[in-house]
Coordinates of C-alpha atoms in Angstrom, one line a residue:
Chain A
X1 CA -35.6 129.9 74.1
X2 CA -32.3 129.6 72.3
X3 CA -29.5 132.1 71.7
X4 CA -28.0 132.8 68.3
X5 CA -24.4 134.0 68.1
X6 CA -23.4 135.6 64.9
X7 CA -20.3 137.7 64.1
X8 CA -19.6 138.2 67.8
X9 CA -23.1 139.2 68.9
X10 CA -25.6 137.1 70.7
X11 CA -29.4 137.4 70.0
X12 CA -32.4 135.9 71.7
X13 CA -34.5 133.6 69.6
X14 CA -38.0 133.1 70.9
X15 CA -40.1 130.0 70.5
X16 CA -41.3 129.7 67.0
X17 CA -39.0 132.4 65.6
X18 CA -36.7 131.6 62.7
X19 CA -33.0 132.4 62.8
X20 CA -33.5 134.7 59.8
X21 CA -36.3 136.5 61.6
X22 CA -34.0 137.1 64.5
X23 CA -31.1 138.4 62.4
X24 CA -33.4 140.7 60.4
X25 CA -35.1 142.0 63.5
X26 CA -31.6 143.0 64.8
X27 CA -30.8 144.8 61.6
X28 CA -28.3 142.3 60.4
X29 CA -27.9 142.4 56.5
X30 CA -28.7 138.8 56.0
X31 CA -29.5 137.7 52.4
X32 CA -32.9 136.2 51.9
X33 CA -35.6 135.8 49.3
X34 CA -38.4 133.2 49.5
X35 CA -38.4 132.8 53.3
X36 CA -39.9 129.3 52.9
X37 CA -36.8 127.1 52.5
X38 CA -36.9 126.9 48.8
X39 CA -34.5 129.4 47.2
X40 CA -31.5 128.8 49.5
X41 CA -30.3 132.3 49.2
X42 CA -30.1 132.7 53.0
X43 CA -27.9 129.7 53.5
X44 CA -25.4 129.9 56.4
X45 CA -23.2 127.5 58.3
X46 CA -23.5 126.4 61.9
X47 CA -20.2 126.3 63.9
X48 CA -21.6 125.0 67.2
X49 CA -24.9 123.7 68.4
X50 CA -27.4 121.2 67.1
X51 CA -29.5 122.1 64.1
X52 CA -33.1 120.9 63.6
X53 CA -32.9 118.4 60.8
X54 CA -35.7 120.2 58.9
X55 CA -33.5 123.3 58.6
X56 CA -31.2 121.4 56.1
X57 CA -34.1 120.2 53.9
X58 CA -33.2 120.3 50.2
X59 CA -29.5 121.2 50.8
X60 CA -27.0 119.2 48.9
X61 CA -25.4 116.4 51.0
X62 CA -21.9 117.7 50.6
X63 CA -23.0 121.1 52.1
X64 CA -25.2 119.4 54.7
X65 CA -22.3 117.5 56.3
X66 CA -20.4 120.8 56.6
X67 CA -23.3 122.3 58.7
X68 CA -24.9 124.4 56.0
X69 CA -28.6 125.2 56.8
X70 CA -31.4 127.5 55.9
X71 CA -31.9 130.3 58.5
X72 CA -35.4 131.1 57.2
X73 CA -36.8 127.7 58.2
X74 CA -34.5 127.1 61.2
X75 CA -36.3 127.3 64.5
X76 CA -33.6 126.1 66.9
X77 CA -34.1 124.2 70.1
X78 CA -30.4 124.6 70.9
X79 CA -28.0 127.6 71.2
X80 CA -26.3 128.1 67.9
X81 CA -23.1 129.8 66.7
X82 CA -23.5 130.5 63.0
X83 CA -21.4 132.1 60.3
X84 CA -21.8 133.4 56.7
X85 CA -20.9 130.7 54.2
X86 CA -17.8 132.4 52.8
X87 CA -14.5 131.9 54.7
X88 CA -12.6 134.7 52.9
X89 CA -11.8 136.6 56.1
X90 CA -10.1 133.7 57.8
X91 CA -6.4 133.0 57.3
X92 CA -4.2 130.0 58.0
X93 CA -0.4 129.8 57.8
X94 CA 1.6 127.0 56.1
X95 CA 5.2 126.3 55.1
X96 CA 6.2 125.3 51.6
X97 CA 7.7 121.8 51.7
X98 CA 8.5 121.5 48.0
X99 CA 7.7 122.8 44.5
X100 CA 7.9 119.9 42.1
X101 CA 7.5 119.9 38.4
X102 CA 4.6 117.7 37.1
X103 CA 5.0 118.8 33.5
X104 CA 6.5 121.7 31.5
X105 CA 3.8 124.1 32.8
X106 CA 2.4 122.6 36.0
X107 CA 4.1 122.3 39.4
X108 CA 2.9 120.5 42.5
X109 CA 3.2 122.7 45.6
X110 CA 3.4 120.9 49.0
X111 CA 2.3 122.8 52.1
X112 CA 2.7 121.7 55.6
X113 CA 1.2 123.2 58.7
X114 CA 2.0 122.9 62.5
X115 CA -1.6 122.8 63.3
X116 CA -3.3 120.2 61.1
X117 CA -5.6 121.7 58.5
X118 CA -8.7 119.7 58.2
X119 CA -10.1 119.3 54.7
X120 CA -11.6 116.9 52.2
X121 CA -9.7 116.0 49.0
X122 CA -11.2 118.1 46.2
X123 CA -12.0 121.2 48.3
X124 CA -10.1 124.4 47.6
X125 CA -8.0 126.9 49.4
X126 CA -7.1 130.5 48.5
X127 CA -3.4 131.2 48.6
X128 CA -2.3 134.8 49.3
X129 CA 0.6 136.3 47.5
X130 CA -0.1 139.5 49.5
X131 CA -3.0 141.1 51.3
X132 CA -4.8 142.0 48.1
X133 CA -3.9 139.1 45.8
X134 CA -5.1 135.6 46.2
X135 CA -6.0 132.7 43.9
X136 CA -8.0 129.6 44.5
X137 CA -6.4 126.1 44.1
X138 CA -8.0 122.7 44.6
X139 CA -6.5 120.2 46.9
X140 CA -5.1 117.1 45.2
X141 CA -3.8 115.5 48.4
X142 CA -5.5 113.0 50.7
X143 CA -4.9 113.7 54.4
X144 CA -4.1 110.2 55.6
X145 CA -2.0 109.4 52.5
X146 CA 0.0 112.5 51.8
X147 CA 0.5 114.2 55.2
X148 CA 0.6 117.7 53.5
X149 CA -1.6 119.8 51.3
X150 CA -0.8 119.5 47.6
X151 CA -1.9 121.9 44.9
X152 CA -1.4 121.8 41.1
X153 CA -0.4 125.1 39.7
X154 CA -0.3 125.9 36.0
X155 CA 1.9 128.8 34.9
X156 CA -0.1 131.6 33.2
X157 CA 2.1 134.0 31.3
X158 CA 0.6 137.1 33.0
X159 CA -0.7 135.3 36.1
X160 CA 0.6 137.3 39.2
X161 CA 0.1 134.4 41.6
X162 CA 1.1 131.5 39.3
X163 CA 4.3 133.1 38.2
X164 CA 5.2 133.9 41.8
X165 CA 4.5 130.3 42.8
X166 CA 6.6 129.0 39.8
X167 CA 9.5 131.4 40.0
X168 CA 9.8 132.7 43.6
X169 CA 8.3 130.2 46.0
X170 CA 11.0 128.0 47.8
X171 CA 10.9 125.3 50.4
X172 CA 10.7 126.8 53.8
X173 CA 8.7 129.9 52.7
X174 CA 5.7 130.8 54.8
X175 CA 2.4 131.4 53.0
X176 CA -1.0 132.5 54.1
X177 CA -4.1 130.4 53.1
X178 CA -7.8 130.6 53.6
X179 CA -9.4 127.6 55.2
X180 CA -10.4 124.8 52.8
X181 CA -13.9 125.2 51.4
X182 CA -16.1 123.9 48.6
X183 CA -18.4 121.0 48.2
X184 CA -16.6 119.1 45.4
X185 CA -15.5 116.0 47.3
X186 CA -16.1 112.3 47.8
X187 CA -18.9 111.2 50.2
X188 CA -18.9 107.7 51.6
X189 CA -22.2 105.9 52.1
X190 CA -23.0 104.7 48.6
X191 CA -20.0 102.4 47.9
X192 CA -21.6 100.9 44.8
X193 CA -22.6 104.1 43.1
X194 CA -20.8 104.7 39.7
X195 CA -18.6 107.8 39.7
X196 CA -17.8 109.8 36.6
X197 CA -15.0 112.4 36.9
X198 CA -14.2 114.8 34.0
X199 CA -11.4 117.3 34.2
X200 CA -9.3 119.5 31.9
X201 CA -5.9 120.9 32.6
X202 CA -5.2 121.4 36.3
X203 CA -8.9 120.5 36.9
X204 CA -7.2 117.2 37.4
X205 CA -6.0 118.2 40.9
X206 CA -9.3 117.9 42.8
X207 CA -10.2 114.8 40.8
X208 CA -6.9 113.1 41.7
X209 CA -7.7 113.7 45.3
X210 CA -11.3 112.5 45.0
X211 CA -10.4 109.3 43.2
X212 CA -7.7 108.3 45.7
X213 CA -10.0 109.3 48.6
X214 CA -12.8 107.1 47.2
X215 CA -10.5 104.1 46.6
X216 CA -9.0 104.5 50.1
X217 CA -12.5 104.6 51.6
X218 CA -13.3 101.3 49.9
X219 CA -15.5 102.5 47.1
X220 CA -16.6 99.4 45.1
X221 CA -18.6 100.8 42.2
X222 CA -17.0 101.8 38.9
X223 CA -14.9 105.0 39.0
X224 CA -14.1 106.5 35.6
X225 CA -11.7 109.4 35.2
X226 CA -11.4 111.4 32.0
X227 CA -8.6 113.9 31.8
X228 CA -8.5 116.1 28.7
X229 CA -6.1 118.4 27.0
X230 CA -5.4 119.6 23.5
X231 CA -1.7 118.6 23.5
X232 CA 0.0 115.6 25.1
X233 CA 2.1 118.1 27.2
X234 CA -1.1 119.3 28.9
X235 CA -1.7 115.9 30.6
X236 CA 0.3 114.9 33.7
X237 CA 0.4 112.2 36.3
X238 CA -0.4 109.9 33.4
X239 CA 1.8 107.0 34.7
X240 CA 0.7 107.5 38.3
X241 CA -2.9 107.1 37.2
X242 CA -2.2 104.2 34.9
X243 CA -0.6 102.4 37.9
X244 CA -3.6 103.2 40.0
X245 CA -5.9 101.7 37.3
X246 CA -3.7 98.5 37.3
X247 CA -4.0 98.2 41.1
X248 CA -7.8 98.8 41.3
X249 CA -10.1 96.8 39.0
X250 CA -13.0 99.3 39.5
X251 CA -10.9 102.3 38.5
X252 CA -10.5 103.3 34.8
X253 CA -8.4 106.2 33.6
X254 CA -8.8 107.8 30.1
X255 CA -6.3 110.4 29.0
X256 CA -8.0 112.3 26.2
X257 CA -6.4 114.5 23.5
X258 CA -8.5 116.8 21.4
X259 CA -5.7 118.0 19.1
X260 CA -4.2 116.2 16.1
X261 CA -1.3 114.6 17.9
X262 CA -2.5 111.5 19.7
X263 CA 0.2 109.0 20.7
X264 CA -0.6 105.3 21.6
X265 CA -2.4 104.9 24.8
X266 CA -4.4 108.2 24.5
X267 CA -7.9 108.6 23.3
X268 CA -8.6 111.0 20.4
X269 CA -11.4 113.5 21.2
X270 CA -12.7 115.8 24.0
X271 CA -12.9 114.3 27.4
X272 CA -16.5 115.3 27.8
X273 CA -17.6 113.8 24.5
X274 CA -15.7 110.5 25.2
X275 CA -17.1 110.2 28.7
X276 CA -20.7 110.6 27.5
X277 CA -20.2 108.3 24.6
X278 CA -19.0 105.6 27.0
X279 CA -21.7 106.3 29.5
X280 CA -24.7 107.8 27.7
X281 CA -27.2 107.1 30.5
X282 CA -26.2 108.7 33.8
X283 CA -29.2 108.2 36.1
X284 CA -27.9 107.1 39.5
X285 CA -24.3 108.3 38.8
X286 CA -22.4 110.8 40.8
X287 CA -20.5 113.3 38.6
X288 CA -17.5 115.5 39.3
X289 CA -16.5 118.2 36.8
X290 CA -13.4 120.4 37.1
X291 CA -11.4 122.7 34.9
X292 CA -12.3 124.9 32.0
X293 CA -15.4 126.8 33.0
X294 CA -17.0 126.4 29.5
X295 CA -16.4 122.7 29.6
X296 CA -17.8 122.5 33.2
X297 CA -20.9 124.4 32.2
X298 CA -21.6 122.3 29.2
X299 CA -20.9 119.1 31.0
X300 CA -23.3 120.0 33.8
X301 CA -26.1 120.5 31.4
X302 CA -25.3 117.4 29.3
X303 CA -24.8 115.2 32.4
X304 CA -28.1 116.5 33.7
X305 CA -30.0 115.9 30.5
X306 CA -28.4 112.4 30.3
X307 CA -30.3 111.6 33.5
X308 CA -27.9 112.6 36.4
X309 CA -29.7 114.2 39.3
X310 CA -28.7 117.8 39.9
X311 CA -27.7 117.0 43.4
X312 CA -25.3 114.4 42.2
X313 CA -23.4 116.8 39.9
X314 CA -20.4 118.4 41.7
X315 CA -18.0 121.0 40.3
X316 CA -15.5 123.5 41.4
X317 CA -17.1 126.3 43.3
X318 CA -14.8 128.8 41.6
X319 CA -13.7 129.3 38.0
X320 CA -10.2 128.6 36.9
X321 CA -9.4 132.0 35.6
X322 CA -5.9 132.9 34.4
X323 CA -4.1 133.0 37.7
Chain B
X1 CA -57.7 123.3 49.5
X2 CA -54.2 124.3 48.4
X3 CA -52.4 122.8 51.4
X4 CA -54.4 119.7 50.7
X5 CA -53.0 119.5 47.1
X6 CA -49.4 119.9 48.4
X7 CA -49.9 117.1 50.9
X8 CA -51.7 114.8 48.5
X9 CA -48.9 115.1 46.1
X10 CA -46.3 114.1 48.7
X11 CA -45.0 117.4 50.1
X12 CA -41.4 118.6 49.8
X13 CA -39.9 115.1 48.9
X14 CA -42.2 114.9 45.9
X15 CA -41.2 118.4 44.8
X16 CA -37.5 117.4 45.0
X17 CA -38.2 114.5 42.6
X18 CA -40.4 116.7 40.3
X19 CA -37.7 119.4 40.0
X20 CA -35.2 117.2 38.1
X21 CA -37.9 115.9 35.8
X22 CA -39.4 119.3 35.2
X23 CA -36.1 121.2 34.7
X24 CA -34.9 118.5 32.3
X25 CA -38.0 119.0 30.3
X26 CA -37.8 122.8 30.0
X27 CA -34.1 122.6 29.2
X28 CA -34.8 120.2 26.4
X29 CA -37.8 122.3 25.1
X30 CA -36.5 124.5 22.2
X31 CA -39.5 126.9 22.7
X32 CA -38.4 128.0 26.1
X33 CA -35.0 126.5 26.9
X34 CA -33.2 129.9 26.4
X35 CA -35.1 131.4 29.3
X36 CA -33.8 128.7 31.6
X37 CA -30.3 128.1 30.4
X38 CA -28.6 129.8 33.3
X39 CA -24.9 129.8 33.9
X40 CA -25.6 128.7 37.4
X41 CA -27.7 125.6 37.2
X42 CA -28.0 125.2 41.0
X43 CA -29.6 128.6 41.3
X44 CA -31.9 127.9 38.4
X45 CA -32.9 124.6 39.9
X46 CA -33.7 126.4 43.2
X47 CA -36.0 128.7 41.3
X48 CA -37.7 125.7 39.6
X49 CA -38.2 124.2 43.0
X50 CA -39.7 127.4 44.3
X51 CA -42.0 127.5 41.3
X52 CA -43.1 123.9 41.7
X53 CA -43.7 124.4 45.4
X54 CA -46.0 127.3 44.6
X55 CA -47.7 125.5 41.7
X56 CA -48.5 122.5 43.9
X57 CA -50.0 124.7 46.6
X58 CA -47.1 124.5 49.0
X59 CA -45.9 127.1 51.4
X60 CA -44.7 130.3 49.7
X61 CA -44.8 134.0 50.1
X62 CA -44.9 135.2 46.5
X63 CA -47.1 138.2 45.9
X64 CA -48.3 139.3 42.4
X65 CA -45.7 142.1 42.7
X66 CA -42.9 139.6 43.3
X67 CA -44.0 137.7 40.2
X68 CA -43.9 140.9 38.1
X69 CA -40.6 142.0 39.4
X70 CA -39.1 138.5 39.1
X71 CA -40.1 138.1 35.4
X72 CA -39.7 141.7 34.1
X73 CA -36.3 141.0 32.6
X74 CA -37.7 138.0 30.8
X75 CA -40.7 139.9 29.5
X76 CA -38.2 142.4 28.1
X77 CA -36.6 139.5 26.3
X78 CA -39.9 138.5 24.7
X79 CA -41.6 136.3 27.2
X80 CA -45.2 135.9 26.1
X81 CA -48.3 133.7 26.4
X82 CA -46.9 131.0 24.1
X83 CA -43.9 130.5 26.5
X84 CA -46.2 130.5 29.5
X85 CA -48.3 127.8 27.8
X86 CA -45.2 125.7 27.1
X87 CA -44.2 125.9 30.8
X88 CA -47.7 124.8 31.8
X89 CA -47.4 121.8 29.3
X90 CA -44.1 120.7 30.8
X91 CA -45.6 121.0 34.3
X92 CA -48.5 118.8 33.4
X93 CA -46.2 116.3 31.6
X94 CA -44.0 116.2 34.7
X95 CA -46.9 115.5 37.0
X96 CA -48.3 112.8 34.7
X97 CA -44.9 111.1 34.7
X98 CA -45.1 111.0 38.5
X99 CA -48.6 109.5 38.2
X100 CA -50.3 112.4 39.9
X101 CA -54.1 112.0 39.4
X102 CA -55.6 114.3 36.7
X103 CA -57.8 116.2 39.1
X104 CA -54.7 117.2 41.1
X105 CA -52.9 118.2 37.9
X106 CA -55.8 120.4 37.1
X107 CA -55.6 122.1 40.5
X108 CA -51.9 122.8 40.0
X109 CA -52.7 124.2 36.5
X110 CA -55.3 126.5 38.0
X111 CA -52.8 127.9 40.6
X112 CA -50.3 128.6 37.8
X113 CA -53.0 130.1 35.5
X114 CA -53.7 132.6 38.4
X115 CA -50.2 134.0 38.0
X116 CA -50.2 134.4 34.2
X117 CA -50.9 138.1 34.1
X118 CA -48.4 139.0 36.8
X119 CA -45.7 136.8 35.2
X120 CA -46.3 138.3 31.8
X121 CA -46.5 141.8 33.2
X122 CA -50.0 142.4 31.8

């Protein structure tokens, strides 16, 4: 017999009972549908205890390594503490170390914390302007390299949080964050696998983190990054990425411009179109997509139809709305 | 018999392989792609997996009433026999591509055929 701890209460799980059975029998409003490990609508995360491997069947690897599992097919042998998958109710505190311009419209915000915040480059945090107002930003930093969290924030004319970050946030200010979440990050274990990363606007942030993370972890397969914008002013970190491409033979960087003005060194066209014209057959590739939601949606479909496996296509878990 | 089919095909790992192939086929099929072109591809793929698991005689708890409820919004959008036939065709083509023997494909088709009236709300 195992015990299940959930939201502060402990329940007895008898031999053969699933975690979902236990929660529902106790009147917990746990989401569920197929009850056979297929639909994944009941997915939760384990905080302590050993999961039976079968309870993670079919779950994307990036979520599996974070302890996500399916309560409806989980018959635990060990005591478990489990949580709902969202982390919105939890808060961390950090200090602004700098707000640095990356382009006319984009700043990099550095955040440091006394207690180290564990994350993977490409995950996102929510930053709270006040109790009711938060926005999600992806992490462009790499823990061992940068020593602080870094976000790329684009100014939106009516964006409550982005204008606050651009105009009011100063070094030394304290801000509240949600713990890093999301499954858009690099996974070691297949160092030869080709990686394709496509981003528009500040969708570059997670990709910048993922690329540097992959290179630092010794990824040997080709890594191709396409960053797209309409105007040249919409691209940033261009020189930094060109330098990186000089240093690593397996990394290629393609700054793409879909507008009429295309200076030397930039590719004319949309990032997604260019990426797929260079790599029309994507079976065996791992794909990362970030930025404009319409681009991400279209890219998921086109990458999938070009042969990429659904499980190998990763994108931001949230949409970059006007923030 | 049904569990036998699921095991003979290769169980859950085989379904995982089949999902990508099947979903790619239906998304590329102009007759039915609009029913499958979900904003959330992950969620849609999970539904395809549940469907294939059922079609291959695997563990599932879908009742006829679930089938009716789950497809009512599609019936309202015009889902009819021709679309059902197209899905059956894509299922058979997927299993052929995976070298599933014809007699097992016929078993899977029979399981699906049994849901036709519920799916179409007849």
